[in-house]
PDB file of C-alpha atoms in Angstrom:
ATOM      1  CA  MET A   1      -2.625  18.847  20.204  1.00  0.00           C
ATOM      2  CA  SER A   2       0.220  20.905  19.979  1.00  0.00           C
ATOM      3  CA  LEU A   3       1.810  22.196  16.279  1.00  0.00           C
ATOM      4  CA  GLU A   4       4.857  19.738  18.092  1.00  0.00           C
ATOM      5  CA  THR A   5       3.248  16.973  18.445  1.00  0.00           C
ATOM      6  CA  VAL A   6       1.257  16.988  15.277  1.00  0.00           C
ATOM      7  CA  LEU A   7       5.064  17.764  13.472  1.00  0.00           C
ATOM      8  CA  ALA A   8       6.352  14.717  15.461  1.00  0.00           C
ATOM      9  CA  PHE A   9       3.360  12.451  13.644  1.00  0.00           C
ATOM     10  CA  CYS A  10       3.633  13.818  10.593  1.00  0.00           C
ATOM     11  CA  GLY A  11       7.281  12.358  10.637  1.00  0.00           C
ATOM     12  CA  ILE A  12       6.219   9.101  11.887  1.00  0.00           C
ATOM     13  CA  ALA A  13       3.702   8.462   9.239  1.00  0.00           C
ATOM     14  CA  LEU A  14       6.306   9.910   6.762  1.00  0.00           C
ATOM     15  CA  LEU A  15       9.115   7.148   8.054  1.00  0.00           C
ATOM     16  CA  ALA A  16       6.450   5.098   7.970  1.00  0.00           C
ATOM     17  CA  TYR A  17       5.318   6.016   3.789  1.00  0.00           C
ATOM     18  CA  VAL A  18       9.092   5.603   2.558  1.00  0.00           C
ATOM     19  CA  THR A  19       9.676   2.664   4.131  1.00  0.00           C
ATOM     20  CA  PRO A  20       9.151  -0.480   1.808  1.00  0.00           C
ATOM     21  CA  GLY A  21       6.079  -2.508   2.481  1.00  0.00           C
ATOM     22  CA  PRO A  22       2.922  -4.451   0.772  1.00  0.00           C
ATOM     23  CA  ASP A  23       1.694  -1.699  -0.598  1.00  0.00           C
ATOM     24  CA  TRP A  24       4.984  -0.191  -2.034  1.00  0.00           C
ATOM     25  CA  PHE A  25       5.484  -3.413  -4.642  1.00  0.00           C
ATOM     26  CA  VAL A  26       1.274  -3.338  -5.135  1.00  0.00           C
ATOM     27  CA  VAL A  27       1.952   0.348  -6.473  1.00  0.00           C
ATOM     28  CA  MET A  28       4.817  -0.194  -7.844  1.00  0.00           C
ATOM     29  CA  SER A  29       3.202  -2.576 -10.343  1.00  0.00           C
ATOM     30  CA  HIS A  30       0.687  -1.531 -11.283  1.00  0.00           C
ATOM     31  CA  ALA A  31       2.842   2.483 -11.543  1.00  0.00           C
ATOM     32  CA  VAL A  32       5.042   0.909 -13.826  1.00  0.00           C
ATOM     33  CA  ARG A  33       2.256   0.072 -16.369  1.00  0.00           C
ATOM     34  CA  SER A  34       1.170   3.545 -16.432  1.00  0.00           C
ATOM     35  CA  ARG A  35       0.722   6.884 -14.310  1.00  0.00           C
ATOM     36  CA  ARG A  36      -3.172   6.366 -14.116  1.00  0.00           C
ATOM     37  CA  ALA A  37      -3.146   2.935 -12.946  1.00  0.00           C
ATOM     38  CA  GLY A  38      -0.193   3.938 -10.256  1.00  0.00           C
ATOM     39  CA  TRP A  39      -2.963   7.156  -8.863  1.00  0.00           C
ATOM     40  CA  VAL A  40      -5.701   4.274  -8.989  1.00  0.00           C
ATOM     41  CA  ALA A  41      -3.289   1.880  -7.019  1.00  0.00           C
ATOM     42  CA  ALA A  42      -2.390   4.492  -4.161  1.00  0.00           C
ATOM     43  CA  ILE A  43      -6.340   5.420  -4.321  1.00  0.00           C
ATOM     44  CA  GLY A  44      -6.981   1.796  -3.569  1.00  0.00           C
ATOM     45  CA  VAL A  45      -3.998   2.137  -0.489  1.00  0.00           C
ATOM     46  CA  GLN A  46      -5.290   5.084   0.977  1.00  0.00           C
ATOM     47  CA  CYS A  47      -8.797   4.327   1.257  1.00  0.00           C
ATOM     48  CA  GLY A  48      -7.621   0.889   2.915  1.00  0.00           C
ATOM     49  CA  LEU A  49      -5.899   3.139   5.055  1.00  0.00           C
ATOM     50  CA  LEU A  50      -9.422   5.670   5.987  1.00  0.00           C
ATOM     51  CA  VAL A  51     -10.878   1.913   6.622  1.00  0.00           C
ATOM     52  CA  HIS A  52      -8.060   1.209   9.196  1.00  0.00           C
ATOM     53  CA  MET A  53      -8.445   4.882  11.158  1.00  0.00           C
ATOM     54  CA  THR A  54     -12.488   4.415  11.049  1.00  0.00           C
ATOM     55  CA  ALA A  55     -12.308   0.943  12.746  1.00  0.00           C
ATOM     56  CA  ALA A  56      -9.353   2.509  15.137  1.00  0.00           C
ATOM     57  CA  ALA A  57     -11.639   5.335  15.922  1.00  0.00           C
ATOM     58  CA  ILE A  58     -14.416   3.125  16.505  1.00  0.00           C
ATOM     59  CA  GLY A  59     -12.513   1.135  18.235  1.00  0.00           C
ATOM     60  CA  VAL A  60     -12.944  -1.877  16.751  1.00  0.00           C
ATOM     61  CA  ALA A  61      -9.661  -2.925  14.977  1.00  0.00           C
ATOM     62  CA  ALA A  62      -8.028  -3.003  19.216  1.00  0.00           C
ATOM     63  CA  ILE A  63     -10.329  -5.389  19.740  1.00  0.00           C
ATOM     64  CA  VAL A  64      -9.471  -7.559  16.534  1.00  0.00           C
ATOM     65  CA  LEU A  65      -5.757  -7.245  17.653  1.00  0.00           C
ATOM     66  CA  ALA A  66      -6.476  -8.135  20.886  1.00  0.00           C
ATOM     67  CA  SER A  67      -7.633 -11.117  19.685  1.00  0.00           C
ATOM     68  CA  ALA A  68      -5.210 -13.768  18.735  1.00  0.00           C
ATOM     69  CA  THR A  69      -7.784 -15.967  16.653  1.00  0.00           C
ATOM     70  CA  ALA A  70      -8.926 -12.772  14.559  1.00  0.00           C
ATOM     71  CA  PHE A  71      -5.589 -11.277  13.995  1.00  0.00           C
ATOM     72  CA  THR A  72      -4.362 -14.994  13.116  1.00  0.00           C
ATOM     73  CA  VAL A  73      -6.995 -15.291  10.824  1.00  0.00           C
ATOM     74  CA  LEU A  74      -6.854 -11.591   9.381  1.00  0.00           C
ATOM     75  CA  LYS A  75      -2.983 -11.816   9.089  1.00  0.00           C
ATOM     76  CA  LEU A  76      -3.297 -15.457   7.335  1.00  0.00           C
ATOM     77  CA  VAL A  77      -5.932 -14.560   4.619  1.00  0.00           C
ATOM     78  CA  GLY A  78      -3.513 -11.558   4.696  1.00  0.00           C
ATOM     79  CA  ALA A  79      -0.793 -12.816   3.287  1.00  0.00           C
ATOM     80  CA  ALA A  80      -2.547 -15.373   1.133  1.00  0.00           C
ATOM     81  CA  TYR A  81      -3.665 -12.016  -0.886  1.00  0.00           C
ATOM     82  CA  LEU A  82       0.060 -10.994  -0.920  1.00  0.00           C
ATOM     83  CA  VAL A  83       1.161 -14.360  -2.198  1.00  0.00           C
ATOM     84  CA  TYR A  84      -1.483 -14.123  -4.712  1.00  0.00           C
ATOM     85  CA  LEU A  85      -0.471 -11.120  -5.927  1.00  0.00           C
ATOM     86  CA  GLY A  86       3.435 -11.591  -5.574  1.00  0.00           C
ATOM     87  CA  VAL A  87       2.424 -14.649  -8.316  1.00  0.00           C
ATOM     88  CA  ARG A  88       0.382 -13.001 -10.141  1.00  0.00           C
ATOM     89  CA  ALA A  89       3.414 -10.485 -10.552  1.00  0.00           C
ATOM     90  CA  LEU A  90       5.837 -12.962 -11.434  1.00  0.00           C
ATOM     91  CA  LEU A  91       3.373 -14.154 -14.495  1.00  0.00           C
ATOM     92  CA  ASN A  92       2.771 -10.993 -15.609  1.00  0.00           C
ATOM     93  CA  SER A  93       6.573 -10.335 -15.930  1.00  0.00           C
ATOM     94  CA  ARG A  94       6.792 -13.409 -18.164  1.00  0.00           C
ATOM     95  CA  SER A  95       4.553 -12.899 -20.542  1.00  0.00           C
ATOM     96  CA  SER A  96       5.469  -9.286 -20.736  1.00  0.00           C
ATOM     97  CA  SER A  97       9.265 -10.566 -22.043  1.00  0.00           C
ATOM     98  CA  GLY A  98       7.224 -12.233 -24.820  1.00  0.00           C
ATOM     99  CA  SER A  99       5.294  -9.697 -25.303  1.00  0.00           C
ATOM    100  CA  SER A 100       5.689  -8.052 -29.055  1.00  0.00           C
ATOM    101  CA  VAL A 101       4.733  -4.749 -27.378  1.00  0.00           C
ATOM    102  CA  THR A 102       6.592  -2.005 -28.767  1.00  0.00           C
ATOM    103  CA  GLU A 103       9.045  -0.129 -25.710  1.00  0.00           C
ATOM    104  CA  THR A 104       7.275   3.104 -25.543  1.00  0.00           C
ATOM    105  CA  GLN A 105       3.745   1.377 -26.000  1.00  0.00           C
ATOM    106  CA  GLU A 106       0.799   1.396 -22.437  1.00  0.00           C
ATOM    107  CA  PRO A 107      -1.803  -1.171 -22.074  1.00  0.00           C
ATOM    108  CA  ALA A 108      -4.720   0.069 -23.671  1.00  0.00           C
ATOM    109  CA  ASP A 109      -7.208  -2.021 -21.486  1.00  0.00           C
ATOM    110  CA  VAL A 110      -5.645  -1.198 -18.006  1.00  0.00           C
ATOM    111  CA  ARG A 111      -9.330  -2.086 -16.051  1.00  0.00           C
ATOM    112  CA  LEU A 112      -9.016   0.454 -13.326  1.00  0.00           C
ATOM    113  CA  PHE A 113     -11.515  -0.668 -11.268  1.00  0.00           C
ATOM    114  CA  GLY A 114      -9.695  -4.118 -10.835  1.00  0.00           C
ATOM    115  CA  VAL A 115      -5.931  -1.912  -9.907  1.00  0.00           C
ATOM    116  CA  TRP A 116      -8.543  -0.121  -7.188  1.00  0.00           C
ATOM    117  CA  ARG A 117      -9.760  -3.495  -6.108  1.00  0.00           C
ATOM    118  CA  GLN A 118      -6.253  -5.630  -5.316  1.00  0.00           C
ATOM    119  CA  SER A 119      -4.902  -2.252  -3.459  1.00  0.00           C
ATOM    120  CA  PHE A 120      -7.707  -1.315  -1.438  1.00  0.00           C
ATOM    121  CA  VAL A 121      -7.914  -5.415  -0.318  1.00  0.00           C
ATOM    122  CA  ALA A 122      -4.196  -5.998   0.115  1.00  0.00           C
ATOM    123  CA  ASN A 123      -4.273  -2.842   2.739  1.00  0.00           C
ATOM    124  CA  VAL A 124      -7.611  -3.570   4.099  1.00  0.00           C
ATOM    125  CA  LEU A 125      -6.286  -7.355   5.130  1.00  0.00           C
ATOM    126  CA  ASN A 126      -2.732  -6.059   6.312  1.00  0.00           C
ATOM    127  CA  PRO A 127      -2.922  -6.371  10.147  1.00  0.00           C
ATOM    128  CA  LYS A 128       0.578  -3.886  10.147  1.00  0.00           C
ATOM    129  CA  ALA A 129      -1.544  -1.572   8.760  1.00  0.00           C
ATOM    130  CA  ALA A 130      -4.017  -1.824  11.373  1.00  0.00           C
ATOM    131  CA  LEU A 131      -1.635  -1.655  14.305  1.00  0.00           C
ATOM    132  CA  PHE A 132      -0.214   1.520  13.476  1.00  0.00           C
ATOM    133  CA  PHE A 133      -3.949   3.235  13.637  1.00  0.00           C
ATOM    134  CA  VAL A 134      -4.392   1.634  17.118  1.00  0.00           C
ATOM    135  CA  ALA A 135      -0.518   1.228  18.400  1.00  0.00           C
ATOM    136  CA  VAL A 136       1.338   4.156  17.011  1.00  0.00           C
ATOM    137  CA  LEU A 137      -1.153   6.456  16.699  1.00  0.00           C
ATOM    138  CA  PRO A 138      -2.425   6.989  19.588  1.00  0.00           C
ATOM    139  CA  GLN A 139       0.743   7.945  21.471  1.00  0.00           C
ATOM    140  CA  PHE A 140       0.176  11.396  20.044  1.00  0.00           C
ATOM    141  CA  VAL A 141      -3.379  11.904  21.367  1.00  0.00           C
ATOM    142  CA  SER A 142      -3.892  13.603  24.489  1.00  0.00           C
ATOM    143  CA  THR A 143      -6.781  12.386  26.858  1.00  0.00           C
ATOM    144  CA  ASP A 144      -7.467  16.107  27.629  1.00  0.00           C
ATOM    145  CA  GLY A 145      -9.251  16.239  24.444  1.00  0.00           C
ATOM    146  CA  ALA A 146     -12.040  14.089  22.193  1.00  0.00           C
ATOM    147  CA  VAL A 147      -9.900  11.070  21.683  1.00  0.00           C
ATOM    148  CA  THR A 148     -11.963  10.330  18.870  1.00  0.00           C
ATOM    149  CA  LEU A 149     -11.685  13.643  16.492  1.00  0.00           C
ATOM    150  CA  GLN A 150      -8.404  13.486  17.780  1.00  0.00           C
ATOM    151  CA  ILE A 151      -7.713  10.001  15.518  1.00  0.00           C
ATOM    152  CA  LEU A 152      -9.824  10.741  12.996  1.00  0.00           C
ATOM    153  CA  GLY A 153      -7.606  14.232  12.669  1.00  0.00           C
ATOM    154  CA  LEU A 154      -4.408  12.089  12.681  1.00  0.00           C
ATOM    155  CA  GLY A 155      -5.743   9.847  10.116  1.00  0.00           C
ATOM    156  CA  VAL A 156      -6.943  12.710   8.205  1.00  0.00           C
ATOM    157  CA  ILE A 157      -3.481  14.233   8.305  1.00  0.00           C
ATOM    158  CA  ASP A 158      -1.916  10.741   7.359  1.00  0.00           C
ATOM    159  CA  VAL A 159      -3.766  10.218   4.193  1.00  0.00           C
ATOM    160  CA  ALA A 160      -2.405  13.651   3.354  1.00  0.00           C
ATOM    161  CA  LEU A 161       1.042  12.649   3.398  1.00  0.00           C
ATOM    162  CA  GLY A 162      -0.045   9.566   1.583  1.00  0.00           C
ATOM    163  CA  VAL A 163      -1.123  11.747  -1.334  1.00  0.00           C
ATOM    164  CA  ALA A 164       2.084  13.789  -1.603  1.00  0.00           C
ATOM    165  CA  TRP A 165       4.145  10.793  -1.085  1.00  0.00           C
ATOM    166  CA  TRP A 166       2.221   8.194  -3.902  1.00  0.00           C
ATOM    167  CA  ALA A 167       2.431  11.473  -6.052  1.00  0.00           C
ATOM    168  CA  LEU A 168       6.236  11.238  -5.572  1.00  0.00           C
ATOM    169  CA  PHE A 169       6.371   7.510  -6.083  1.00  0.00           C
ATOM    170  CA  VAL A 170       4.215   7.065  -9.075  1.00  0.00           C
ATOM    171  CA  PHE A 171       6.501   9.388 -10.695  1.00  0.00           C
ATOM    172  CA  GLY A 172       9.018   8.416 -10.211  1.00  0.00           C
ATOM    173  CA  VAL A 173       8.510   4.699 -10.831  1.00  0.00           C
ATOM    174  CA  HIS A 174       6.795   6.375 -14.720  1.00  0.00           C
ATOM    175  CA  ARG A 175       9.845   8.208 -14.950  1.00  0.00           C
ATOM    176  CA  LEU A 176      11.542   4.771 -14.198  1.00  0.00           C
ATOM    177  CA  ARG A 177       9.639   3.158 -16.915  1.00  0.00           C
ATOM    178  CA  THR A 178      10.803   5.892 -19.076  1.00  0.00           C
ATOM    179  CA  LEU A 179      14.191   5.666 -19.019  1.00  0.00           C
ATOM    180  CA  MET A 180      14.402   1.769 -19.420  1.00  0.00           C
ATOM    181  CA  GLY A 181      11.642   1.339 -21.816  1.00  0.00           C
ATOM    182  CA  GLY A 182       8.148   0.138 -21.695  1.00  0.00           C
ATOM    183  CA  ARG A 183       8.723  -3.595 -21.408  1.00  0.00           C
ATOM    184  CA  ARG A 184      11.556  -4.380 -20.082  1.00  0.00           C
ATOM    185  CA  ALA A 185      10.842  -1.782 -16.860  1.00  0.00           C
ATOM    186  CA  ARG A 186       7.499  -3.672 -16.303  1.00  0.00           C
ATOM    187  CA  VAL A 187       9.487  -7.278 -16.431  1.00  0.00           C
ATOM    188  CA  VAL A 188      11.927  -6.032 -13.899  1.00  0.00           C
ATOM    189  CA  THR A 189       9.593  -4.194 -11.771  1.00  0.00           C
ATOM    190  CA  ASP A 190       6.853  -7.260 -12.148  1.00  0.00           C
ATOM    191  CA  ARG A 191       9.950  -9.232 -10.807  1.00  0.00           C
ATOM    192  CA  ILE A 192      11.009  -7.244  -8.120  1.00  0.00           C
ATOM    193  CA  SER A 193       7.278  -6.385  -6.492  1.00  0.00           C
ATOM    194  CA  GLY A 194       6.377 -10.403  -7.419  1.00  0.00           C
ATOM    195  CA  THR A 195       9.193 -11.498  -5.258  1.00  0.00           C
ATOM    196  CA  ALA A 196       8.848  -8.498  -2.696  1.00  0.00           C
ATOM    197  CA  LEU A 197       5.302  -9.548  -2.395  1.00  0.00           C
ATOM    198  CA  ILE A 198       5.679 -13.470  -2.056  1.00  0.00           C
ATOM    199  CA  GLY A 199       8.318 -12.693   0.696  1.00  0.00           C
ATOM    200  CA  LEU A 200       6.352 -10.268   2.718  1.00  0.00           C
ATOM    201  CA  GLY A 201       3.293 -12.827   2.400  1.00  0.00           C
ATOM    202  CA  GLY A 202       5.164 -15.238   3.975  1.00  0.00           C
ATOM    203  CA  GLY A 203       6.907 -12.755   6.832  1.00  0.00           C
ATOM    204  CA  LEU A 204       3.081 -12.168   7.313  1.00  0.00           C
ATOM    205  CA  ALA A 205       2.092 -15.631   8.239  1.00  0.00           C
ATOM    206  CA  LEU A 206       5.441 -15.854  10.528  1.00  0.00           C
ATOM    207  CA  THR A 207       4.165 -12.753  12.264  1.00  0.00           C
ATOM    208  CA  PRO A 208       3.327 -14.070  16.504  1.00  0.00           C
ATOM    209  CA  ALA A 209      -0.454 -13.501  16.980  1.00  0.00           C
ATOM    210  CA  LYS A 210       0.356 -11.349  20.184  1.00  0.00           C
ATOM    211  CA  MET A 211       2.456  -8.381  18.327  1.00  0.00           C
TER     212      MET A 211
END
């Protein structure tokens, strides 16, 4: 691949990251509680992308997306999970609004594995994330070289760009938390995240089987 091809792919990948989607709101709902939780959520998202990248490289994702039944099952399960996370976020906003936790106090019992698992599962069950690796990424692959290695190489670049993006994102959310106050920031972001995740879940459920 030429340098121009790699740079063009980086531009597309960054655009995909900065466009709000399920990953945004999953990471945001955790990052507002602590930077550590935000980082763990971001790692979960990137681990999910590694699954999509590997599946695309060996052709599994293409087979799933080519089957209307398999795509519909993945779509509905993913949509249900996003709605579940959205409802949880809204319930958390209600408990946070009535909490006696001080404005600057951070939660002491953040279950980091649960944070990672939520983010990982939400990304793996998102067929649109798989679609990026199956439909968009191959546009930058040359048939003159080893296709699988090129897909894996571009996938690694995509994940690396994501690490940089999520570092800025988590810092920004945590900064917002500092400016707004811990409890108020949690209530606001939980309500935004919850509403957005429910809406995204509903939108995903209505996505046609053939994209």
